[in-house]
Tab-separated table of C-alpha atoms in Angstrom:
chain	number	residue	atom	x	y	z
A	596	MET	CA	0.000	0.000	0.000
A	597	ALA	CA	1.231	3.513	-0.786
A	598	ASN	CA	2.483	5.429	2.221
A	599	GLY	CA	0.942	8.702	1.105
A	600	VAL	CA	-2.151	10.353	-0.370
A	601	PHE	CA	-2.987	13.503	-2.313
A	602	HIS	CA	-5.087	16.204	-0.610
A	603	THR	CA	-7.396	17.577	-3.306
A	604	ALA	CA	-8.398	20.734	-1.398
A	605	TYR	CA	-4.856	21.883	-0.493
A	606	ASP	CA	-3.253	20.425	-3.633
A	607	ILE	CA	-0.515	18.763	-1.557
A	608	GLU	CA	0.999	15.286	-1.201
A	609	ILE	CA	0.887	13.785	2.315
A	610	ASN	CA	3.513	11.390	3.677
A	611	LEU	CA	1.910	9.215	6.346
A	612	THR	CA	5.282	8.012	7.683
A	613	LEU	CA	6.297	11.490	8.953
A	614	PRO	CA	5.103	12.934	12.290
A	615	ASP	CA	4.134	16.221	10.612
A	616	LEU	CA	2.935	14.448	7.436
A	617	GLY	CA	5.466	16.524	5.511
A	618	HIS	CA	3.608	19.776	6.228
A	619	PRO	CA	4.687	21.361	9.537
A	620	ASP	CA	2.741	24.503	8.604
A	621	LEU	CA	-0.587	22.606	8.826
A	622	PRO	CA	-0.851	21.412	12.469
A	623	GLY	CA	-4.495	20.327	12.119
A	624	LEU	CA	-3.899	18.214	9.007
A	625	LEU	CA	-3.863	14.834	10.760
A	626	GLU	CA	-7.206	15.411	12.466
A	627	GLU	CA	-8.683	16.547	9.161
A	628	ILE	CA	-7.628	13.542	7.082
A	629	THR	CA	-8.598	10.991	9.767
A	630	THR	CA	-12.152	12.355	10.036
A	631	PRO	CA	-14.623	9.580	9.058
A	632	THR	CA	-15.752	9.805	5.449
A	633	GLY	CA	-19.336	10.322	6.573
A	634	ARG	CA	-18.336	13.703	8.056
A	635	ARG	CA	-16.091	15.043	5.282
A	636	GLU	CA	-15.933	15.290	1.507
A	637	ARG	CA	-15.593	11.795	0.054
A	638	GLU	CA	-13.189	13.058	-2.638
A	639	LEU	CA	-10.883	14.884	-0.217
A	640	LEU	CA	-8.057	12.307	-0.433
A	641	GLU	CA	-6.909	10.734	-3.693
A	642	CYS	CA	-4.586	7.871	-4.587
A	643	LEU	CA	-1.193	9.363	-5.446
A	644	GLU	CA	-0.690	7.187	-8.511
A	645	HIS	CA	-4.132	8.073	-9.792
A	646	HIS	CA	-3.428	11.773	-9.265
A	647	ARG	CA	-0.087	11.629	-11.076
A	648	ASP	CA	-0.943	9.211	-13.896
A	649	GLY	CA	-4.713	9.497	-14.195
A	650	ALA	CA	-5.291	5.804	-13.378
A	651	CYS	CA	-4.415	3.200	-10.746
A	652	GLN	CA	-4.829	-0.515	-10.099
A	653	ALA	CA	-7.757	-0.023	-7.709
A	654	GLU	CA	-9.792	1.849	-10.298
A	655	GLU	CA	-9.101	-0.868	-12.873
A	656	ASP	CA	-10.463	-3.409	-10.383
A	657	GLY	CA	-13.688	-1.499	-9.854
A	658	HIS	CA	-12.782	0.547	-6.763
A	659	SER	CA	-12.722	4.314	-6.504
A	660	PRO	CA	-9.483	6.340	-6.462
A	661	TRP	CA	-10.627	8.064	-3.258
A	662	MET	CA	-8.956	7.183	0.021
A	663	ALA	CA	-9.531	7.037	3.780
A	664	ILE	CA	-6.955	6.952	6.598
A	665	ARG	CA	-7.071	4.499	9.507
A	666	ARG	CA	-4.833	3.152	12.265
A	667	ARG	CA	-3.702	-0.454	11.881
A	668	THR	CA	-1.499	-2.410	14.278
A	669	VAL	CA	0.749	-5.179	12.973
A	670	GLY	CA	3.435	-6.892	15.007
A	671	GLY	CA	2.802	-4.580	17.958
A	672	ARG	CA	3.461	-1.406	15.913
A	673	THR	CA	0.708	0.995	14.896
A	674	HIS	CA	0.855	2.986	11.649
A	675	TRP	CA	-1.365	5.285	9.656
A	676	VAL	CA	-2.527	3.491	6.502
A	677	ALA	CA	-4.572	4.548	3.496
A	678	ALA	CA	-7.277	2.417	1.886
A	679	HIS	CA	-9.320	2.790	-1.281
A	680	LEU	CA	-12.987	3.537	-0.759
A	681	PRO	CA	-15.365	1.273	-2.680
A	682	VAL	CA	-17.389	2.636	-5.563
A	683	ARG	CA	-20.779	3.731	-4.308
A	684	HIS	CA	-23.207	1.021	-5.253
A	685	THR	CA	-26.867	1.484	-6.084
A	686	PRO	CA	-28.772	-1.700	-5.273
A	687	THR	CA	-30.141	-3.478	-8.311
A	688	PRO	CA	-33.904	-4.192	-8.504
A	689	GLU	CA	-33.161	-7.849	-7.684
A	690	GLU	CA	-31.062	-6.932	-4.616
A	691	SER	CA	-33.769	-4.537	-3.430
A	692	ALA	CA	-36.465	-7.196	-3.861
A	693	LYS	CA	-34.454	-9.734	-1.822
A	694	HIS	CA	-33.802	-7.088	0.819
A	695	ARG	CA	-37.511	-6.299	1.186
A	696	ALA	CA	-38.449	-9.998	1.215
A	697	MET	CA	-35.946	-10.839	3.966
A	698	LYS	CA	-37.185	-7.961	6.114
A	699	GLU	CA	-40.760	-9.145	5.681
A	700	ARG	CA	-39.838	-12.736	6.536
A	701	ILE	CA	-37.968	-11.764	9.708
A	702	ALA	CA	-40.836	-9.568	10.905
A	703	ARG	CA	-43.433	-12.211	10.054
A	704	VAL	CA	-41.570	-14.973	11.934
A	705	ALA	CA	-41.033	-12.746	14.981
A	706	GLU	CA	-44.697	-11.762	15.233
A	707	ARG	CA	-45.842	-15.357	14.708
A	708	HIS	CA	-43.871	-16.324	17.825
A	709	GLY	CA	-45.209	-13.489	19.942
A	710	LEU	CA	-42.213	-11.181	19.548
A	711	ARG	CA	-42.391	-7.508	18.707
A	712	ALA	CA	-41.026	-6.584	15.267
A	713	GLU	CA	-40.495	-3.066	13.879
A	714	VAL	CA	-39.475	-2.643	10.245
A	715	GLU	CA	-37.149	0.297	9.488
A	716	ALA	CA	-37.018	1.099	13.191
A	717	ARG	CA	-35.154	4.201	14.303
A	718	ALA	CA	-33.375	4.809	17.597
A	719	THR	CA	-34.144	7.742	19.868
A	720	ASP	CA	-31.575	9.887	18.054
A	721	GLY	CA	-33.685	9.646	14.887
A	722	ARG	CA	-30.640	8.688	12.806
A	723	THR	CA	-29.696	5.132	13.763
A	724	ARG	CA	-31.861	2.819	11.658
A	725	THR	CA	-32.362	-0.938	11.783
A	726	ASP	CA	-33.949	-2.987	8.985
A	727	VAL	CA	-35.973	-5.036	11.486
A	728	LEU	CA	-35.846	-4.556	15.241
A	729	VAL	CA	-36.984	-7.720	17.067
A	730	THR	CA	-37.657	-7.452	20.810
A	731	GLY	CA	-37.909	-10.515	23.045
A	732	GLU	CA	-39.950	-10.939	26.199
A	733	GLY	CA	-36.991	-10.040	28.394
A	734	GLY	CA	-36.416	-6.779	26.521
A	735	ARG	CA	-33.504	-8.159	24.504
A	736	ARG	CA	-33.368	-6.250	21.213
A	737	ILE	CA	-31.885	-7.725	18.029
A	738	GLY	CA	-31.253	-5.390	15.114
A	739	TRP	CA	-31.477	-7.465	11.918
A	740	GLU	CA	-29.724	-6.057	8.850
A	741	ALA	CA	-30.568	-7.801	5.558
A	742	GLN	CA	-27.500	-7.127	3.419
A	743	TYR	CA	-27.767	-8.184	-0.222
A	744	ALA	CA	-25.947	-5.242	-1.837
A	745	PRO	CA	-22.182	-4.633	-1.477
A	746	ILE	CA	-21.194	-2.658	1.601
A	747	SER	CA	-17.906	-1.388	2.981
A	748	ALA	CA	-16.310	-2.850	6.094
A	749	GLU	CA	-16.207	0.578	7.704
A	750	THR	CA	-19.955	1.018	7.192
A	751	VAL	CA	-20.575	-2.361	8.849
A	752	ARG	CA	-18.461	-1.366	11.842
A	753	ARG	CA	-19.987	2.106	12.113
A	754	ARG	CA	-23.587	0.897	11.970
A	755	SER	CA	-22.878	-1.965	14.385
A	756	ARG	CA	-21.310	0.438	16.900
A	757	ALA	CA	-24.283	2.787	16.572
A	758	ALA	CA	-26.719	-0.057	17.226
A	759	ALA	CA	-24.757	-1.264	20.260
A	760	ALA	CA	-24.696	2.279	21.649
A	761	HIS	CA	-28.520	2.155	21.747
A	762	GLY	CA	-28.680	-1.249	23.423
A	763	ILE	CA	-29.336	-3.164	20.190
A	764	VAL	CA	-27.462	-6.365	19.322
A	765	PRO	CA	-26.718	-6.204	15.580
A	766	LEU	CA	-27.294	-9.302	13.448
A	767	TRP	CA	-26.270	-9.065	9.794
A	768	VAL	CA	-27.640	-11.637	7.377
A	769	THR	CA	-26.058	-11.960	3.923
A	770	ASN	CA	-26.105	-14.327	0.965
A	771	SER	CA	-22.399	-13.935	0.107
A	772	ASP	CA	-19.299	-15.356	1.780
A	773	ARG	CA	-17.367	-12.367	0.409
A	774	SER	CA	-19.571	-9.759	2.034
A	775	ALA	CA	-17.863	-7.258	4.306
A	776	VAL	CA	-20.187	-8.285	7.144
A	777	VAL	CA	-18.395	-11.650	7.487
A	778	GLU	CA	-16.345	-11.739	10.723
A	779	ARG	CA	-16.709	-7.969	11.235
A	780	ALA	CA	-19.980	-8.053	13.203
A	781	PRO	CA	-22.419	-10.693	14.484
A	782	TRP	CA	-23.474	-12.315	11.203
A	783	ALA	CA	-25.175	-15.219	9.457
A	784	ARG	CA	-24.926	-16.398	5.836
A	785	VAL	CA	-27.795	-18.011	3.937
A	786	ASP	CA	-28.216	-19.423	0.440
A	787	ASP	CA	-28.829	-17.027	-2.437
A	788	PHE	CA	-32.582	-17.503	-2.787
A	789	GLY	CA	-34.777	-15.317	-4.979
A	790	TRP	CA	-37.285	-12.982	-3.363
A	791	ARG	CA	-40.214	-15.360	-3.962
A	792	GLU	CA	-38.380	-18.201	-2.207
A	793	ILE	CA	-37.467	-15.920	0.691
A	794	LEU	CA	-41.140	-15.039	1.188
A	795	SER	CA	-42.234	-18.683	0.918
A	796	PRO	CA	-42.296	-21.235	3.774
A	797	LEU	CA	-39.125	-22.774	2.307
A	798	ALA	CA	-36.554	-23.488	5.026
A	799	MET	CA	-33.566	-21.118	4.950
A	800	VAL	CA	-30.587	-22.799	6.614
A	801	VAL	CA	-27.827	-20.683	8.116
A	802	ARG	CA	-24.747	-21.938	6.262
A	803	ALA	CA	-22.162	-19.979	8.252
A	804	GLY	CA	-22.036	-17.685	11.257
A	805	VAL	CA	-23.527	-20.160	13.775
A	806	ARG	CA	-21.124	-22.534	15.556
A	807	HIS	CA	-20.990	-24.971	18.472
A	808	LEU	CA	-18.271	-25.580	21.053
A	809	GLN	CA	-16.290	-28.822	20.724
A	810	ARG	CA	-13.856	-30.058	23.412
A	811	TRP	CA	-11.807	-33.242	23.236
A	812	LYS	CA	-8.576	-34.994	24.212
A	813	CYS	CA	-6.529	-35.530	21.040
A	814	LEU	CA	-5.724	-39.257	21.189
A	815	PRO	CA	-5.145	-41.930	18.508
A	816	SER	CA	-8.598	-43.252	19.384
A	817	SER	CA	-10.313	-39.869	18.939
A	818	GLU	CA	-12.950	-39.619	16.214
A	819	ARG	CA	-11.563	-36.237	15.147
A	820	THR	CA	-8.038	-35.872	13.773
A	821	CYS	CA	-5.733	-33.286	15.281
A	822	PRO	CA	-6.491	-29.823	13.817
A	823	GLU	CA	-2.819	-28.903	14.138
A	824	ASN	CA	-0.946	-31.899	12.688
A	825	GLY	CA	-3.658	-34.059	11.085
A	826	SER	CA	-2.899	-37.017	13.372
A	827	HIS	CA	-2.993	-36.721	17.158
A	828	CYS	CA	-1.022	-34.758	19.744
A	829	ASN	CA	-2.232	-36.040	23.159
A	830	ARG	CA	-3.276	-32.491	24.087
A	831	PHE	CA	-6.652	-30.885	24.809
A	832	HIS	CA	-8.452	-28.903	22.085
A	833	PHE	CA	-11.285	-26.381	22.391
A	834	GLY	CA	-12.831	-24.888	19.252
A	835	TRP	CA	-15.990	-23.678	17.530
A	836	TYR	CA	-17.344	-25.828	14.703
A	837	LEU	CA	-20.130	-25.678	12.139
A	838	PRO	CA	-23.071	-27.963	13.047
A	839	ALA	CA	-22.296	-30.510	10.311
A	840	LEU	CA	-18.688	-30.827	11.515
A	841	CYS	CA	-19.538	-31.424	15.183
A	842	LEU	CA	-19.171	-34.906	16.684
A	843	PRO	CA	-21.889	-35.982	16.898
A	844	LYS	CA	-23.418	-33.749	14.214
A	845	LYS	CA	-25.672	-30.932	15.362
A	846	PRO	CA	-28.884	-30.048	13.503
A	847	PRO	CA	-28.497	-26.970	11.291
A	848	THR	CA	-29.981	-23.685	12.462
A	849	GLU	CA	-32.601	-22.100	10.215
A	850	VAL	CA	-33.101	-18.351	9.886
A	851	ASP	CA	-36.592	-18.592	11.378
A	852	ARG	CA	-35.140	-20.396	14.391
A	853	LEU	CA	-32.383	-17.786	14.780
A	854	VAL	CA	-34.938	-14.958	14.767
A	855	VAL	CA	-36.619	-16.419	17.849
A	856	ALA	CA	-33.559	-17.903	19.599
A	857	SER	CA	-31.522	-14.683	19.375
A	858	ALA	CA	-34.371	-12.591	20.831
A	859	ASP	CA	-34.905	-15.120	23.632
A	860	GLY	CA	-31.192	-15.256	24.481
A	861	GLU	CA	-30.900	-18.943	23.590
A	862	TYR	CA	-28.325	-17.973	20.935
A	863	VAL	CA	-25.856	-15.199	21.715
A	864	PRO	CA	-23.078	-13.406	19.799
A	865	MET	CA	-19.475	-14.345	20.556
A	866	ARG	CA	-16.175	-12.671	19.790
A	867	VAL	CA	-13.421	-15.293	20.000
A	868	PRO	CA	-9.732	-14.283	19.693
A	869	ARG	CA	-7.103	-16.604	18.314
A	870	GLN	CA	-4.932	-18.231	20.964
A	871	ARG	CA	-1.653	-17.136	19.368
A	872	ASP	CA	-2.843	-13.761	18.031
A	873	PRO	CA	-5.467	-12.136	20.279
A	874	ARG	CA	-5.835	-9.245	17.820
A	875	SER	CA	-7.323	-11.647	15.248
A	876	VAL	CA	-10.896	-12.510	16.182
A	877	SER	CA	-13.811	-14.521	14.851
A	878	ARG	CA	-17.412	-13.501	15.367
A	879	MET	CA	-20.310	-15.929	15.482
A	880	TRP	CA	-23.674	-16.840	17.029
A	881	VAL	CA	-23.526	-19.712	19.503
A	882	PRO	CA	-25.832	-21.498	21.973
A	883	ALA	CA	-25.807	-19.655	25.305
A	884	ALA	CA	-24.882	-22.902	27.080
A	885	ASP	CA	-21.756	-23.231	24.912
A	886	ARG	CA	-20.891	-19.594	25.611
A	887	ASP	CA	-21.100	-20.262	29.334
A	888	ARG	CA	-18.838	-23.332	29.039
A	889	TRP	CA	-16.294	-21.254	27.113
A	890	HIS	CA	-16.367	-18.527	29.759
A	891	GLU	CA	-15.813	-21.111	32.492
A	892	THR	CA	-12.558	-22.006	30.742
A	893	PHE	CA	-11.261	-18.709	29.381
A	894	GLY	CA	-13.305	-16.022	31.091
A	895	PRO	CA	-15.659	-13.572	29.307
A	896	GLU	CA	-14.504	-12.139	26.007
A	897	GLU	CA	-13.227	-8.576	25.947
A	898	GLU	CA	-15.248	-5.870	24.285
A	899	ASP	CA	-14.238	-4.584	20.865
A	900	GLU	CA	-11.846	-1.698	21.038
A	901	ALA	CA	-13.296	1.668	20.213
A	902	PRO	CA	-12.025	3.368	17.035
A	903	GLY	CA	-8.674	5.001	17.487
A	904	THR	CA	-7.622	3.087	20.607
A	905	ASP	CA	-4.678	1.320	19.020
A	906	GLY	CA	-1.254	1.979	20.483
A	907	ALA	CA	0.841	5.073	19.847
A	908	VAL	CA	1.545	5.583	16.152
A	909	THR	CA	5.019	4.694	14.918
A	910	TYR	CA	6.439	6.965	12.210
A	911	THR	CA	9.038	5.219	10.044
A	912	ARG	CA	10.110	8.387	8.160
A	913	ARG	CA	10.285	6.824	4.718
A	914	GLU	CA	10.323	8.494	1.339
A	915	LEU	CA	6.971	9.095	-0.252
A	916	ASP	CA	5.904	6.117	-2.396
A	917	PRO	CA	3.384	7.084	-5.117
A	918	SER	CA	2.741	3.513	-6.297
A	919	CYS	CA	-0.767	2.135	-5.886
A	920	ARG	CA	-0.513	-1.063	-3.819
A	921	TYR	CA	-4.126	-2.113	-4.161
A	922	GLY	CA	-4.554	-5.890	-4.364
A	923	GLU	CA	-1.387	-6.728	-2.436
A	924	GLU	CA	-1.459	-8.160	1.093
A	925	THR	CA	-1.981	-4.786	2.746
A	926	PHE	CA	-3.944	-3.118	5.496
A	927	ALA	CA	-6.828	-2.035	3.226
A	928	PHE	CA	-9.715	-1.586	5.629
A	929	ASP	CA	-12.311	-1.956	2.886
A	930	ASP	CA	-10.970	-5.241	1.571
A	931	THR	CA	-14.123	-7.340	1.188
A	932	ARG	CA	-12.356	-10.676	1.485
A	933	PRO	CA	-13.688	-12.330	4.665
A	934	ARG	CA	-11.220	-12.990	7.456
A	935	ARG	CA	-12.008	-16.657	7.916
A	936	GLY	CA	-10.976	-18.909	10.731
A	937	ASP	CA	-9.855	-22.473	10.218
A	938	SER	CA	-11.728	-24.307	7.446
A	939	ALA	CA	-13.333	-26.622	10.001
A	940	GLY	CA	-12.946	-24.973	13.391
A	941	THR	CA	-12.630	-21.371	14.545
A	942	GLY	CA	-11.104	-19.974	17.720
A	943	LEU	CA	-9.047	-23.113	18.302
A	944	HIS	CA	-7.318	-23.236	21.696
A	945	THR	CA	-4.950	-26.066	22.622
A	946	PHE	CA	-3.525	-27.027	26.041
A	947	ASP	CA	-1.120	-29.632	27.360
A	948	ASP	CA	-3.358	-30.137	30.407
A	949	VAL	CA	-6.950	-29.407	31.244
A	950	PRO	CA	-7.140	-25.720	32.366
A	951	GLU	CA	-7.158	-25.494	36.152
A	952	ARG	CA	-10.390	-23.515	36.320
A	953	LEU	CA	-12.303	-26.511	34.923
A	954	PHE	CA	-11.651	-28.488	38.095
A	955	ARG	CA	-14.689	-27.933	40.315
A	956	VAL	CA	-13.060	-30.062	43.016
A	957	PRO	CA	-9.719	-28.304	43.663
A	958	ARG	CA	-6.539	-30.265	43.318
A	959	GLN	CA	-4.963	-31.062	46.647
A	960	GLY	CA	-1.303	-31.475	47.372
A	961	TRP	CA	-1.766	-33.704	50.397
A	962	GLY	CA	-1.264	-37.432	50.627
A	963	LEU	CA	-3.016	-39.756	53.050
A	964	GLU	CA	-1.136	-39.372	56.318
A	965	VAL	CA	-2.330	-42.339	58.399
A	966	THR	CA	-0.672	-45.063	60.403
A	967	GLU	CA	-0.733	-48.640	59.178
A	968	PRO	CA	-3.396	-49.670	61.749
A	969	GLN	CA	-5.532	-46.713	60.661
A	970	ARG	CA	-5.151	-47.695	56.987
A	971	LEU	CA	-6.221	-51.276	57.807
A	972	ALA	CA	-9.241	-50.008	59.749
A	973	ALA	CA	-10.249	-47.751	56.848
A	974	ALA	CA	-9.898	-50.671	54.413
A	975	ARG	CA	-12.234	-52.804	56.527
A	976	THR	CA	-14.798	-49.985	56.668
A	977	LEU	CA	-14.577	-49.308	52.930
A	978	GLY	CA	-14.563	-52.986	51.975
A	979	CYS	CA	-11.308	-52.884	49.993
A	980	GLU	CA	-7.649	-53.829	50.292
A	981	ALA	CA	-5.312	-51.663	52.352
A	982	TRP	CA	-3.299	-50.605	49.285
A	983	GLN	CA	-6.498	-49.329	47.647
A	984	VAL	CA	-7.079	-46.697	50.329
A	985	GLY	CA	-6.164	-43.128	49.342
A	986	PRO	CA	-7.149	-39.471	49.980
A	987	CYS	CA	-10.359	-37.910	48.654
A	988	ALA	CA	-9.416	-35.252	46.080
A	989	GLY	CA	-11.853	-32.827	47.664
A	990	CYS	CA	-11.464	-33.142	51.437
A	991	GLY	CA	-8.567	-35.564	51.930
A	992	ALA	CA	-10.583	-38.171	53.851
A	993	PRO	CA	-9.759	-41.862	53.284
A	994	VAL	CA	-11.675	-43.366	50.340
A	995	HIS	CA	-11.486	-46.482	48.155
A	996	ARG	CA	-9.220	-44.565	45.746
A	997	TYR	CA	-7.286	-47.172	43.753
A	998	GLY	CA	-7.934	-50.435	41.970
A	999	HIS	CA	-11.243	-51.861	40.776
A	1000	ARG	CA	-14.245	-49.634	41.643
A	1001	GLY	CA	-11.914	-46.924	42.970
A	1002	VAL	CA	-13.268	-43.339	43.028
A	1003	HIS	CA	-11.587	-39.957	42.849
A	1004	ALA	CA	-13.543	-38.322	45.674
A	1005	CYS	CA	-15.876	-39.236	48.520
A	1006	ALA	CA	-19.663	-39.261	48.097
A	1007	ALA	CA	-20.091	-35.872	49.798
A	1008	CYS	CA	-17.580	-34.124	47.509
A	1009	ARG	CA	-19.040	-35.777	44.408
A	1010	ALA	CA	-22.493	-34.579	45.447
A	1011	ARG	CA	-21.250	-30.998	45.768
A	1012	VAL	CA	-19.810	-31.159	42.250
A	1013	ALA	CA	-23.023	-32.638	40.858
A	1014	VAL	CA	-25.109	-29.707	42.083
A	1015	GLY	CA	-22.519	-27.108	41.106
A	1016	ALA	CA	-21.544	-26.192	44.656
């Protein structure tokens, strides 16, 4: 990606790698160029190559030559980066018809199940709009967005933040795995049905965006091969899988079911970071029970960072590069390629041992400190051999610990675990 842009109002070239952007006489320049595109002229910043040569790679690929500036952090260092804005897209009649049909279907399903549904609902500020606002009995509000036309990643983030600020959980539904909504907000992908099929009673299965928690010990006898080496590793794996890839398989979730389950809190949104790169996250809808199991192991997920909360910006002081880098592996914030997780599982976490917090009965460091006569007396009471007597893992009392029919803890401690004490 080019490290500079052209300012069309001041007729100047801006170097994003310099602390003063190459213009010490304009102290307010940084604030001006980082203003969101919704609050400034869209054509304020231009690709340098396009300005100099009249064309650039992005324009040839169907994007606009206009740019936006954002922070991006890579390898612990934060830089200012420029990204091409997408060409403004007017929905086609077909896209508009699908959009209207999906809104009608969501509202119809919600009302049929006793939920409140408002089409084109607006928040108290009069500006924040939701395609369909579904409200459950407990007051949980789900803001459905039926997205059939192309949309920029920044628009998805901005509208999702606005919904969350008004107590609305956003839920984007799309028919494309290349939509910018994928992995950037709570989302669900369905098949590309026509508007008549969407309005019909035909089942609409959620193909992606809904996952289930899978936990297993990676042994040669395991039904699932190791997600890291394709064989087995004798470690513990935790990950989120599509219903068809769960063991045993889970039934698929249909859109109609998700309308009701999300409003009732049976399905909830999750933001799962990668184990080795916490800055890379996957977003999904999951059963609330699976969410709770995940939190028992790893704790609740952190909230998304607000815009502009990356670390201090690093200025590398490089020469201005006018070349258009569109299409390379860059930091383009409007790149519509979805940031997928693993092909089978997402949010994979692997451990050598079971995480300590999963042990409801705490591990004890004591042994059974008894005399030989006491051990023999305990064996007679427990109906076992003397060598089979050992300490309860919960309270340390003598139990039939080893050998045939041995137990890990006494009846009282097992009862406490069973009721969640």
